Short mmCIF file of C-alpha atoms in Angstrom, two decimals:
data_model
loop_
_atom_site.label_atom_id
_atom_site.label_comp_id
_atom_site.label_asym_id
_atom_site.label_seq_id
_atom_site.Cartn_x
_atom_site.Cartn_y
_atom_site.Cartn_z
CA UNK A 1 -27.20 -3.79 22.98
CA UNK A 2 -27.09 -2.00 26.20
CA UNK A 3 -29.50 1.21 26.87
CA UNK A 4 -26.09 2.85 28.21
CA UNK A 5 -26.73 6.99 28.55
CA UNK A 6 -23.38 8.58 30.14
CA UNK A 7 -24.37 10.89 32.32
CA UNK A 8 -22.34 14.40 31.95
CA UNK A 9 -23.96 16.75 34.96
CA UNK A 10 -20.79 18.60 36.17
CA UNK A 11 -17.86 17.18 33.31
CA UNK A 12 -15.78 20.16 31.60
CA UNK A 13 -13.99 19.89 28.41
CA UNK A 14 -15.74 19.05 25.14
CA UNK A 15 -18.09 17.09 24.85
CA UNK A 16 -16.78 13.80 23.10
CA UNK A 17 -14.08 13.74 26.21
CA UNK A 18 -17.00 14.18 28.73
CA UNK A 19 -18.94 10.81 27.13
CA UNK A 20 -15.11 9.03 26.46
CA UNK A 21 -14.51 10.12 30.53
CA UNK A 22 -18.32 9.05 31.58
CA UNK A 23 -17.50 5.82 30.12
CA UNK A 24 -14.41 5.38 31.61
CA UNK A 25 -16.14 5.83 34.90
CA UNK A 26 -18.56 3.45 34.63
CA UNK A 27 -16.79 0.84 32.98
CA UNK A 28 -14.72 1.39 36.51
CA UNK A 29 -17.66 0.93 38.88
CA UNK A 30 -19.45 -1.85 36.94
CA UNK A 31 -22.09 -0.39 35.54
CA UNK A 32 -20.92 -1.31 32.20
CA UNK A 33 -19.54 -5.08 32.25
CA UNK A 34 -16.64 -6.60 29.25
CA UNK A 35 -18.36 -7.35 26.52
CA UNK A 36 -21.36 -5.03 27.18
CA UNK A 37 -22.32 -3.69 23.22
CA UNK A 38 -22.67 0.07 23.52
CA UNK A 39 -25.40 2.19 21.19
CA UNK A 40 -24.74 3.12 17.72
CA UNK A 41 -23.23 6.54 17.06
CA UNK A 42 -26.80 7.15 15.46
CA UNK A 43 -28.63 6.12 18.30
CA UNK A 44 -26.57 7.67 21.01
CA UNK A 45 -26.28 11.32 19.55
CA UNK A 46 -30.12 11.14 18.97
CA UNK A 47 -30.62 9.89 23.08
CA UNK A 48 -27.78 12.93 23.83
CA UNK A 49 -28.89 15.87 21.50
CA UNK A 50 -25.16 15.64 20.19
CA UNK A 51 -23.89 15.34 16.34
CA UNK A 52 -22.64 11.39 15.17
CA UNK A 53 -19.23 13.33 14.84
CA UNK A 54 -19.16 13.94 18.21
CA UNK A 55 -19.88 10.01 19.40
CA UNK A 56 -17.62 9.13 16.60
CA UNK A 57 -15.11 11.17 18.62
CA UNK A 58 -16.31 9.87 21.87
CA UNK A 59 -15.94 6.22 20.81
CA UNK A 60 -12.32 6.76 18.81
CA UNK A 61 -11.50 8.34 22.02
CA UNK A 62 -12.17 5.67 24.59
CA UNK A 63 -10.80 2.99 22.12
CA UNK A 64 -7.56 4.91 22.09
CA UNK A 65 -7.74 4.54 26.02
CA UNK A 66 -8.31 0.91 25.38
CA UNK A 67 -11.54 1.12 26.98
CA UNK A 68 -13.88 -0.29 24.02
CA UNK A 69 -13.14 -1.68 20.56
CA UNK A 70 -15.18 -2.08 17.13
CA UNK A 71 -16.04 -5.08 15.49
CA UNK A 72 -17.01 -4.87 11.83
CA UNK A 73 -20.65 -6.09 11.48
CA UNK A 74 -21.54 -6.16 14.94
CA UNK A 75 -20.68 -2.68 16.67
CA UNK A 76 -18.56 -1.23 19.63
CA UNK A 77 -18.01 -3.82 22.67
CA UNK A 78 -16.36 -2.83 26.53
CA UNK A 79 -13.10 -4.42 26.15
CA UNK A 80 -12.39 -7.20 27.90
CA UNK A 81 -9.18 -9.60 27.75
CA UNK A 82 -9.09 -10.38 23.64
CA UNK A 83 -7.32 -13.30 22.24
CA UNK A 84 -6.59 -14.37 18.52
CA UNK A 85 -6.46 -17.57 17.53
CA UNK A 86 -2.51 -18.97 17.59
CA UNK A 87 -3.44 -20.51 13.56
CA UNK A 88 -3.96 -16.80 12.37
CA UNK A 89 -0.96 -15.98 9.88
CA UNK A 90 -1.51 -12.37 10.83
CA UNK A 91 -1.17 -12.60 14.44
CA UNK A 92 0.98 -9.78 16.32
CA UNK A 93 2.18 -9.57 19.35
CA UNK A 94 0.71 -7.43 21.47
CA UNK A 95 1.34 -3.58 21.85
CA UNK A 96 -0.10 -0.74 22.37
CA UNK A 97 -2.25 0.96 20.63
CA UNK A 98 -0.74 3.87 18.24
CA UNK A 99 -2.06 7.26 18.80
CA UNK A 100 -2.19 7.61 14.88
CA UNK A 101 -3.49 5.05 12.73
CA UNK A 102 -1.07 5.12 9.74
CA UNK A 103 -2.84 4.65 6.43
CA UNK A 104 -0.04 6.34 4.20
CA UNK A 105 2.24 3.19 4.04
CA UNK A 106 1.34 0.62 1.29
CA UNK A 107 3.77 -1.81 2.27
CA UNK A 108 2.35 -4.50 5.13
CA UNK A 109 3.90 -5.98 8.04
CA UNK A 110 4.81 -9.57 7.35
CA UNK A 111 4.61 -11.39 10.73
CA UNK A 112 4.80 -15.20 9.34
CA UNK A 113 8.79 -13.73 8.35
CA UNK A 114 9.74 -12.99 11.64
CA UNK A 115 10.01 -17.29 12.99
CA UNK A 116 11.14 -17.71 10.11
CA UNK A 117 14.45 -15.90 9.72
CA UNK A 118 15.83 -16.97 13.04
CA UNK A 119 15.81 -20.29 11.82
CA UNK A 120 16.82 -19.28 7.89
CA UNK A 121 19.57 -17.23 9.26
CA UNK A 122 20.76 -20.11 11.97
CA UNK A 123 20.98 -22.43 8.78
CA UNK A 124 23.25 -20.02 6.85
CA UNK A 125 25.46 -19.56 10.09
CA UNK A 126 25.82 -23.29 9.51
CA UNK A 127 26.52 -23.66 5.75
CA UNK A 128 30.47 -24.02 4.73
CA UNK A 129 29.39 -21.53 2.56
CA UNK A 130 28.94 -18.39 4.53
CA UNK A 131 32.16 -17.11 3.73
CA UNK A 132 30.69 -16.42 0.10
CA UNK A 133 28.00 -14.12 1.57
CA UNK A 134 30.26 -12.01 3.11
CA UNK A 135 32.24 -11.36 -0.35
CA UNK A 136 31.64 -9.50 -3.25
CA UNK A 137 29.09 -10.75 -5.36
CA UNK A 138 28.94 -10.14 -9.44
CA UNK A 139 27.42 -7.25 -10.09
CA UNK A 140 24.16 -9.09 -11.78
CA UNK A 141 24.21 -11.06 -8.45
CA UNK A 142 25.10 -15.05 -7.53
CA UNK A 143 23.82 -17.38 -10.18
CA UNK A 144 21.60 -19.37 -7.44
CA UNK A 145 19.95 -15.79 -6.52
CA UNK A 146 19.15 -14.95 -10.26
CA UNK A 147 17.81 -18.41 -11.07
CA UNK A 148 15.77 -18.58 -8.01
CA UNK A 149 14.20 -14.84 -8.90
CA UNK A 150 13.40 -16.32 -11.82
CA UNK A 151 11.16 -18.86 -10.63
CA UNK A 152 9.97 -16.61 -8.50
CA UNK A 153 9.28 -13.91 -10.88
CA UNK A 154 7.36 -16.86 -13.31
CA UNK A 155 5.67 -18.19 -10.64
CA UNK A 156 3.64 -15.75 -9.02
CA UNK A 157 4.39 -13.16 -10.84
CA UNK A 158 4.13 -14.45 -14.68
CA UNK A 159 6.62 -12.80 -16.00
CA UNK A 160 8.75 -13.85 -18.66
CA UNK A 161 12.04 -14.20 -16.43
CA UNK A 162 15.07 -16.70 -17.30
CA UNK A 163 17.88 -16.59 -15.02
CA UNK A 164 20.15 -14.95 -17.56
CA UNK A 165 18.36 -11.57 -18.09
CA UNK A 166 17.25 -11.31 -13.67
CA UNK A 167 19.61 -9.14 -12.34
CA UNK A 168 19.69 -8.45 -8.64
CA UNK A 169 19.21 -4.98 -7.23
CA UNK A 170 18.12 -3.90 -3.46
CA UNK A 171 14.82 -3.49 -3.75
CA UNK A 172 12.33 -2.12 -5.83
CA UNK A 173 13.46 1.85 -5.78
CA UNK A 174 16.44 0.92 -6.39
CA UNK A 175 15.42 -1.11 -9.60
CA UNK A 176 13.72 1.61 -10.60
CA UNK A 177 16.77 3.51 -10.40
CA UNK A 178 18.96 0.86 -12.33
CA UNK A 179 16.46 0.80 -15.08
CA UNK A 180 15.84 4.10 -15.64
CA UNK A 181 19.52 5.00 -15.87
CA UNK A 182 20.01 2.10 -17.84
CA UNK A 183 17.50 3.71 -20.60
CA UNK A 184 18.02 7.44 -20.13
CA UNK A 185 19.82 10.54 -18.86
CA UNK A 186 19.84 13.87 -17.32
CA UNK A 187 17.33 15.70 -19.43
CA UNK A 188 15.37 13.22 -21.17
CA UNK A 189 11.86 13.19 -21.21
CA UNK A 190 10.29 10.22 -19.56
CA UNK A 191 6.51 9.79 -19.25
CA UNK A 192 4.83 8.75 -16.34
CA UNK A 193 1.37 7.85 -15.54
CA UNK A 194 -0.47 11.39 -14.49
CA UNK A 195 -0.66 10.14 -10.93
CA UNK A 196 2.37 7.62 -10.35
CA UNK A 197 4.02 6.66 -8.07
CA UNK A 198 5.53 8.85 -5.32
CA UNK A 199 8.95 6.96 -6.08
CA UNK A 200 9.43 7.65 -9.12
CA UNK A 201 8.74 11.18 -8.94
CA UNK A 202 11.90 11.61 -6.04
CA UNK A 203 13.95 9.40 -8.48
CA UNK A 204 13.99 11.79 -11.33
CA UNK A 205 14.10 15.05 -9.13
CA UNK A 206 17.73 13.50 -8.42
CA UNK A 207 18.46 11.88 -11.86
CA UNK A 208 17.61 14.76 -13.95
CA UNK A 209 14.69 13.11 -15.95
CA UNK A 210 12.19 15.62 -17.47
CA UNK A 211 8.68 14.14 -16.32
CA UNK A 212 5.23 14.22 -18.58
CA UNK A 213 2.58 12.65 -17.26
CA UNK A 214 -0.07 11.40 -19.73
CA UNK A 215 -3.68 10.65 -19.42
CA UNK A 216 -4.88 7.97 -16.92
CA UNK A 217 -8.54 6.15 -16.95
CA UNK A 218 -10.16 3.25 -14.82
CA UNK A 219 -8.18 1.37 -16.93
CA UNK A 220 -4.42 2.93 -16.97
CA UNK A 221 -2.78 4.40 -19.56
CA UNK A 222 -5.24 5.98 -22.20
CA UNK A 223 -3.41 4.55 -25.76
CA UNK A 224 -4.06 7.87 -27.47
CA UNK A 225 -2.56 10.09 -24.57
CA UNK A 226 0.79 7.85 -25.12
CA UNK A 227 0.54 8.04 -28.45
CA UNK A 228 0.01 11.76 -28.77
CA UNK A 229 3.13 12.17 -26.21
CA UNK A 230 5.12 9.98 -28.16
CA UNK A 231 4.89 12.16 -31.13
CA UNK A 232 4.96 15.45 -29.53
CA UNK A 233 8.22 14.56 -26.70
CA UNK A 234 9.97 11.80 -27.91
CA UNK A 235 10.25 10.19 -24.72
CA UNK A 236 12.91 7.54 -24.25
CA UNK A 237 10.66 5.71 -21.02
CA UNK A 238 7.32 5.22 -20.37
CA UNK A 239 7.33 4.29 -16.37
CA UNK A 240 3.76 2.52 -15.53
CA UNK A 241 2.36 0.51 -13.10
CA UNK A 242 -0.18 -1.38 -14.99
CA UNK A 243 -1.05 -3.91 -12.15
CA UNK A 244 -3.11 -2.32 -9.09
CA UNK A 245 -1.66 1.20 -9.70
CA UNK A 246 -0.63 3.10 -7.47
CA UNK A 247 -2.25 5.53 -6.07
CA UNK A 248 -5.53 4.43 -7.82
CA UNK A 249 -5.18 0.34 -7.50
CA UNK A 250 -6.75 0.14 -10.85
CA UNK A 251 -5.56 -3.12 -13.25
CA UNK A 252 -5.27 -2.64 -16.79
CA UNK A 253 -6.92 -4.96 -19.21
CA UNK A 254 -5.17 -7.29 -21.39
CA UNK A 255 -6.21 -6.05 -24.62
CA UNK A 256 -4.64 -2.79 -23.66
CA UNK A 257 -1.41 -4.07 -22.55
CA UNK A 258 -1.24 -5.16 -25.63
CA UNK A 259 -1.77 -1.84 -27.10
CA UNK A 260 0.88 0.21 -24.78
CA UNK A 261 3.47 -2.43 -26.24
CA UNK A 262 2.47 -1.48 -29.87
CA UNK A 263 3.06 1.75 -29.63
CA UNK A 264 6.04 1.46 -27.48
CA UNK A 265 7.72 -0.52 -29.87
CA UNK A 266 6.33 1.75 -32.72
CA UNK A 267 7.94 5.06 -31.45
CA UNK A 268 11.04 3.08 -30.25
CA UNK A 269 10.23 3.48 -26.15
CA UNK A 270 11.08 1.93 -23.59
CA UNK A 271 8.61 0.27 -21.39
CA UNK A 272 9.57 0.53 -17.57
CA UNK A 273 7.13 -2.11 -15.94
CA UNK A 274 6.84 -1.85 -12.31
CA UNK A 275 5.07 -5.15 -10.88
CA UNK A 276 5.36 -5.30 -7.32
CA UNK A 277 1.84 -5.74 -6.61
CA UNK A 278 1.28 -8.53 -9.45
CA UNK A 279 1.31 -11.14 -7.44
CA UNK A 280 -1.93 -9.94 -5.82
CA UNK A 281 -3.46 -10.52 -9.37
CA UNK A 282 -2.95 -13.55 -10.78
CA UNK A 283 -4.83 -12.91 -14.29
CA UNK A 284 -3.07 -10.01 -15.03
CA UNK A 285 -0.16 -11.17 -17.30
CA UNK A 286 2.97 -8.15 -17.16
CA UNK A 287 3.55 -6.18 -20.54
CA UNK A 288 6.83 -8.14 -19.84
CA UNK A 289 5.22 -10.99 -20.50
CA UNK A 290 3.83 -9.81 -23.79
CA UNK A 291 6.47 -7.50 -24.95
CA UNK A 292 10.14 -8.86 -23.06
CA UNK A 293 12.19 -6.44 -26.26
CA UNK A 294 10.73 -3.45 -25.17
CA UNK A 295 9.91 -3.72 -21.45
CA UNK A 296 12.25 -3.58 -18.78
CA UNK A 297 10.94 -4.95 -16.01
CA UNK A 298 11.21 -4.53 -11.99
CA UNK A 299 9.89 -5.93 -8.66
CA UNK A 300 10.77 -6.83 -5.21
CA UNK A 301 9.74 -9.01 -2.69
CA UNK A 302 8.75 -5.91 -0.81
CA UNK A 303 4.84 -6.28 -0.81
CA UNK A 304 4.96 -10.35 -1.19
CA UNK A 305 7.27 -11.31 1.31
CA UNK A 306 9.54 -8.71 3.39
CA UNK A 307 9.86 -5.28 2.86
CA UNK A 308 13.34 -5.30 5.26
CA UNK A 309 15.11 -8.03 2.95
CA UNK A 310 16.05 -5.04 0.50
CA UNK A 311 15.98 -7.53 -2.61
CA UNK A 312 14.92 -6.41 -5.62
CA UNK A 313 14.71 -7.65 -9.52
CA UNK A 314 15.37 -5.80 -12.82
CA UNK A 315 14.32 -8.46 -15.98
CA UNK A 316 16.00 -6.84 -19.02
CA UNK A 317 16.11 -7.49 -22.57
CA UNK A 318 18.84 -9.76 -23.68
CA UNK A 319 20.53 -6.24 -25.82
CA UNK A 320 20.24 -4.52 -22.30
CA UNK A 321 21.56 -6.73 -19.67
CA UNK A 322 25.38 -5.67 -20.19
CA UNK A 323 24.17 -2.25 -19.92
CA UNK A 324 21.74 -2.66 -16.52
CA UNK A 325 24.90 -4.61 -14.98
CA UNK A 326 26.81 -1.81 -15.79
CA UNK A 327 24.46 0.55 -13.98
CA UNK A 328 24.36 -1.71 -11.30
CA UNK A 329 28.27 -1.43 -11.01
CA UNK A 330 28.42 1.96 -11.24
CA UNK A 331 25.93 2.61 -8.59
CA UNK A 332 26.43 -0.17 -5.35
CA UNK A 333 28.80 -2.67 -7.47
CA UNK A 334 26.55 -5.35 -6.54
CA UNK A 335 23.72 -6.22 -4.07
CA UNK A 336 24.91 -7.44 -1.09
CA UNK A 337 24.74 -11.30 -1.12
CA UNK A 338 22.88 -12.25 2.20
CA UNK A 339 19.66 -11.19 1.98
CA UNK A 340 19.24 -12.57 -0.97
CA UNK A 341 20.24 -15.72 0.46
CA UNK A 342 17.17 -16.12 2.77
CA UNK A 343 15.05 -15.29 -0.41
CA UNK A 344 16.30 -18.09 -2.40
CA UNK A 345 15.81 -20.38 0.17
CA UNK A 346 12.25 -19.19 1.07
CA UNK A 347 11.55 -19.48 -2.92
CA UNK A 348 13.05 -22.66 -3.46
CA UNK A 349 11.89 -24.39 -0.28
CA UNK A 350 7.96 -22.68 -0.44
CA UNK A 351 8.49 -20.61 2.50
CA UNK A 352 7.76 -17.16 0.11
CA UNK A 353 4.65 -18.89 -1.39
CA UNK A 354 3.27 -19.56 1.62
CA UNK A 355 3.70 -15.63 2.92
CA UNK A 356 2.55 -13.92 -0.37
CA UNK A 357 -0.61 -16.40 -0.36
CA UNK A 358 -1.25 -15.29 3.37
CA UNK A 359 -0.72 -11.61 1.76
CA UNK A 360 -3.16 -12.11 -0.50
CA UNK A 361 -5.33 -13.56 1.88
CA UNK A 362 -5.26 -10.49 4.02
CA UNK A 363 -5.45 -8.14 1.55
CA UNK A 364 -8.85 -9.00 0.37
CA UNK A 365 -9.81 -9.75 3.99
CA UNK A 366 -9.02 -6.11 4.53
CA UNK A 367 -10.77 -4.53 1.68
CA UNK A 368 -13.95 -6.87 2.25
CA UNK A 369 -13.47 -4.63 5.48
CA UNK A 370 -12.94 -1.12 4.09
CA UNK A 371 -15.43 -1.45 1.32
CA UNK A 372 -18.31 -2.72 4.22
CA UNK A 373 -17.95 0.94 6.15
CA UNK A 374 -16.80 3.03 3.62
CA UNK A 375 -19.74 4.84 0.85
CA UNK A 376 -19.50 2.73 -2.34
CA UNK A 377 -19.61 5.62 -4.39
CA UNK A 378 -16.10 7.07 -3.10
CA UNK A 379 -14.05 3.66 -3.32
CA UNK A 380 -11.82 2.84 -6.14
CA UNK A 381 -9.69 -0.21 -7.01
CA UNK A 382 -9.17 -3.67 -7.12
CA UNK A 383 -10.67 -5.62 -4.80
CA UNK A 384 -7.14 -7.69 -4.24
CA UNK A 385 -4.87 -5.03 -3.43
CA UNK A 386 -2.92 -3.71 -0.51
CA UNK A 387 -4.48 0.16 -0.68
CA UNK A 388 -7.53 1.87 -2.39
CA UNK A 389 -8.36 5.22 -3.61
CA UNK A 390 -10.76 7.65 -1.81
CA UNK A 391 -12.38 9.89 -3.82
CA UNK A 392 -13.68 12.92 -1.77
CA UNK A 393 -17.28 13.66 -2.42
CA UNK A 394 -18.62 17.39 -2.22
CA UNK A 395 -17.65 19.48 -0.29
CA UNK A 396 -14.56 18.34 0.68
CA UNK A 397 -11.37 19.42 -0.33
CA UNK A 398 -8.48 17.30 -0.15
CA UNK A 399 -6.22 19.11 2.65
CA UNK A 400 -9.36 19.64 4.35
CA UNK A 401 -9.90 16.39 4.62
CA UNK A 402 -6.43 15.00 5.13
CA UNK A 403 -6.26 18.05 8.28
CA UNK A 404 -9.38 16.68 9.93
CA UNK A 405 -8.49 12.68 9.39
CA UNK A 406 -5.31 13.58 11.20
CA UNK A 407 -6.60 15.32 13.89
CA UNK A 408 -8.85 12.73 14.63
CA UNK A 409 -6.35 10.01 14.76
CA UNK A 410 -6.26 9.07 10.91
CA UNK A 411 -3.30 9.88 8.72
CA UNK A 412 -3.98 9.51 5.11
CA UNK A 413 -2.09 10.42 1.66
CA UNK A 414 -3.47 13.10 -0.44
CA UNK A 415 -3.93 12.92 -4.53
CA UNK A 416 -1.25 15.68 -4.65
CA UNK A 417 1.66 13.42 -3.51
CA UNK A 418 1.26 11.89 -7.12
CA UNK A 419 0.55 14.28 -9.36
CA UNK A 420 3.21 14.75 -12.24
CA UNK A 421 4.12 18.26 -13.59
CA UNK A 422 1.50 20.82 -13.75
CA UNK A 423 -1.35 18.01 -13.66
CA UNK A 424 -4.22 18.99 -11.15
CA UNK A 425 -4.51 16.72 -8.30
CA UNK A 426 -7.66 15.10 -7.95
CA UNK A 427 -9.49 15.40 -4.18
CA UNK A 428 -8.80 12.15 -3.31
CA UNK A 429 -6.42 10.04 -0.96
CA UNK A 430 -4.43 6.76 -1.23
CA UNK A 431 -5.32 4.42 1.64
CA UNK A 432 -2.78 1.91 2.72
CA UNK A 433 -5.45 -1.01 4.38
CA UNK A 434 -2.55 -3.59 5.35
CA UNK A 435 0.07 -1.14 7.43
CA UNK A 436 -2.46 -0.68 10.62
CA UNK A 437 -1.04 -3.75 13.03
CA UNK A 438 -4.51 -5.32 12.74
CA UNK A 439 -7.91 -5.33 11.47
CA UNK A 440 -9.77 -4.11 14.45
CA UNK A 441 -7.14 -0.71 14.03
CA UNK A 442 -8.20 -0.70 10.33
CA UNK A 443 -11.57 -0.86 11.27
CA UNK A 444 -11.17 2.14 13.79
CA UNK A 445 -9.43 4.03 11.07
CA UNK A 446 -12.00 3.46 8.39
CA UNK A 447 -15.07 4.55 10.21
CA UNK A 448 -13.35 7.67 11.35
CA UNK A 449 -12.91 8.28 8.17
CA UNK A 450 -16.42 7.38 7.18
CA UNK A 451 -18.07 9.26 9.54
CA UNK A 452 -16.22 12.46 8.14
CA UNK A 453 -17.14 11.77 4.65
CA UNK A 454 -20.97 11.37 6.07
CA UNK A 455 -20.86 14.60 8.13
CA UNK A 456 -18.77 17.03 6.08
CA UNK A 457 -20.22 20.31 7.71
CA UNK A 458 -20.02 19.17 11.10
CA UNK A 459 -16.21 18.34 10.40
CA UNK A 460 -15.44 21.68 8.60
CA UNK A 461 -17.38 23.80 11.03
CA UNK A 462 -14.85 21.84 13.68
CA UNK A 463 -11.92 23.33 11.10
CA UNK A 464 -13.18 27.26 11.06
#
């Protein structure tokens, strides 16, 4: 590690800028060479007089200016030329640096799909029978694209999926939406986790639904809180997302899977699984899987394989597939028959194993990452999934928070994006670890964020 001490006799501006412009300069004139290591933000404020926020400033700065970059375990490093290894999966090409690092968006790029599709879509040009694609297809979808979601939803997935009750939707919102209005209307009271999912809460804004959320632990769904509702609402839905939930990315234990189905079935409810992280988790079995006669099931390939396919899955029970197609009519007629297309061949030829494998693979990659800068103590979640939940320690306040992660480069969801009905939302955000285009961004992101949760009075005196 270099003794490096900008010198700032005679810069204006703030000071972070001053140190981000002192380093420029000497970067320039060779007193700092490529690969130089640069102090710790500790070490440097103590040699300056200066607060950690401020070098953490400094340092976010000059890596926005592509002067320096972070590598977790080792510290900051002048950039020089960088190369990633051709093998890596997760290999972009290169761009420029965004001005934000986006940690709202759960879904991750899926670079092992671009190759890919050139060549998938340059086969279906070929096939005698493109002419299909380009036709109508039944409103449950093509039989090939129903029996291939099937193995796909079995497969990595475990759900209990035959090709007969997998009907085809365009993506996962839009399953949601099948589903639901294949269970209630206008006015009915559906119950929700107390923090759900974002999607869900837009879907019945338009649909009409009347949303209660119920009780939530570290585990999901508390079994009494469903209960009680059950008795007090008589719901006709219970949406839940028992499988790295979101916003929390907490996984529900088997035993009380098996205790939402009871009382589902019980109070005559409908369970309204959403699964589209499940694959990340491969010994959580769905309530689907457990219960298929009360659960009605969606997914996508979405977080597994590509978000832009648009190809979704409902799994219904055998009494409710006439009445899902008939949603399915009602609203689009049917899915468009191309994109699911390329998924059936990526299923059937391994192609989609491959990329949700290489998902997984990252995702854990990434939150070995997070969970190495971030405090222990405000980190919750699954170790496997895509995002985590931050919960704000004292004396932070959530749009406080969310204001100063922004202004310093980092944008973040806040607790109150989920929160159902009157529910207090928790001072916390939702981070999304496998949107930023690589892990060196991530990194970036993270210890901005760190840093604020380490110096809260230096950040909020920075807000007054």
């Amino acid at each position: 590690m270099t003794n490096w001490v900008p010198d700032l006799e005679g810069r204006q501006g703030p000071r972070y800028r001053a140190i981000a412009d002192a380093l420029s300069d000497d970067i320039a004139n060779g007193r700092l060479a490529p690969g130089a290591r640069l102090p710790t933000h500790r070490d440097l404020a103590y040699r300056l007089g200066v607060t950690v926020g401020t070098i953490t400033r400094a340092y976010t700065e000059a890596e926005k200016r592509g002067l320096i970059g972070g590598e977790v375990g080792r510290g900051t490093f002048v950039q020089g030329q960088r190369h990633m290894p051709p093998s890596d999966p997760f290999t972009w090409t290169p761009r420029p640096e965004p001005s934000v690092i986006n940690m709202t968006v759960v879904t991750p790029e899926h670079p092992m799909s671009v190759p890919m599709m050139g060549a998938t879509l340059a086969a279906i040009g070929a096939s005698p029978n493109l002419g299909t694609l380009l036709e109508y297809a039944p409103h449950a979808g093509l039989p090939a694209h129903r029996a291939a979601g099937a193995q796909w939803l079995t497969r990595q997935h475990r759900a209990a999926a035959s090709p007969d009750t997998v009907l085809l939707t365009t993506g996962a919102q839009n399953a949601m939406a099948v589903a639901m209005a294949a269970v209630a209307r206008p006015g009915d009271v559906v119950l929700t986790e107390r923090l759900t999912n974002y999607g869900m809460k837009t879907l019945s804004a338009v649909e009409g639904y009347h949303l209660e959320g119920i009780a939530i632990d570290e585990h999901g769904v508390v079994p009494d809180s469903f209960d009680s509702a059950c008795r007090r609402l008589a719901p006709k839905a219970l949406y839940l997302v028992p499988t790295l939930h979101n916003p929390t990315a907490s996984v529900m234990p088997q035993a009380r899977r098996v205790e939402i189905a009871a009382i589902a079935r019980r109070y005559g409810v409908v369970l309204v699984e959403d699964d589209v992280f499940g694959f990340l988790v491969h010994d959580a079995k769905p309530i689907q899987a457990i219960a298929p006669d009360v659960t009605v099931y969606v997914n996508s390939l979405s977080k597994s394989v590509s978000a832009g396919l648009r190809v979704g899955y409902v799994v219904a029970p055998p009494a409710l597939v006439p009445r899902v197609e008939a949603v399915i009519r009602a609203l689009q007629y049917s899915s468009p028959p191309l994109p699911p297309e390329v998924a059936t061949r990526w299923i059937t030829d391994g192609s989609a194993d491959r990329i949700a494998e290489a998902q997984r693979g990252e995702a854990t990659a990434r939150q070995r990452i997070a969970r190495s800068i971030l405090p222990a103590s405000a980190v919750c979640g699954h170790a496997s999934a895509q995002h985590l939940w931050l919960v704000l320690p004292e004396p932070w306040r959530r749009d406080d928070f969310i204001a100063e992660a922004l202004r310093r480069g980092v944008k973040v969801t806040g607790g109150d994006v989920f929160a159902v009905g009157r529910a207090s939302a928790p001072h916390a955000v939702r981070l999304g670890l496998c949107h930023p285009h690589s892990r060196d961004e991530l990194a970036r992101g993270l210890r901005t964020l760190a840093d604020l949760l380490e110096n809260p009075q230096t950040a909020m005196l920075s807000i007054v």
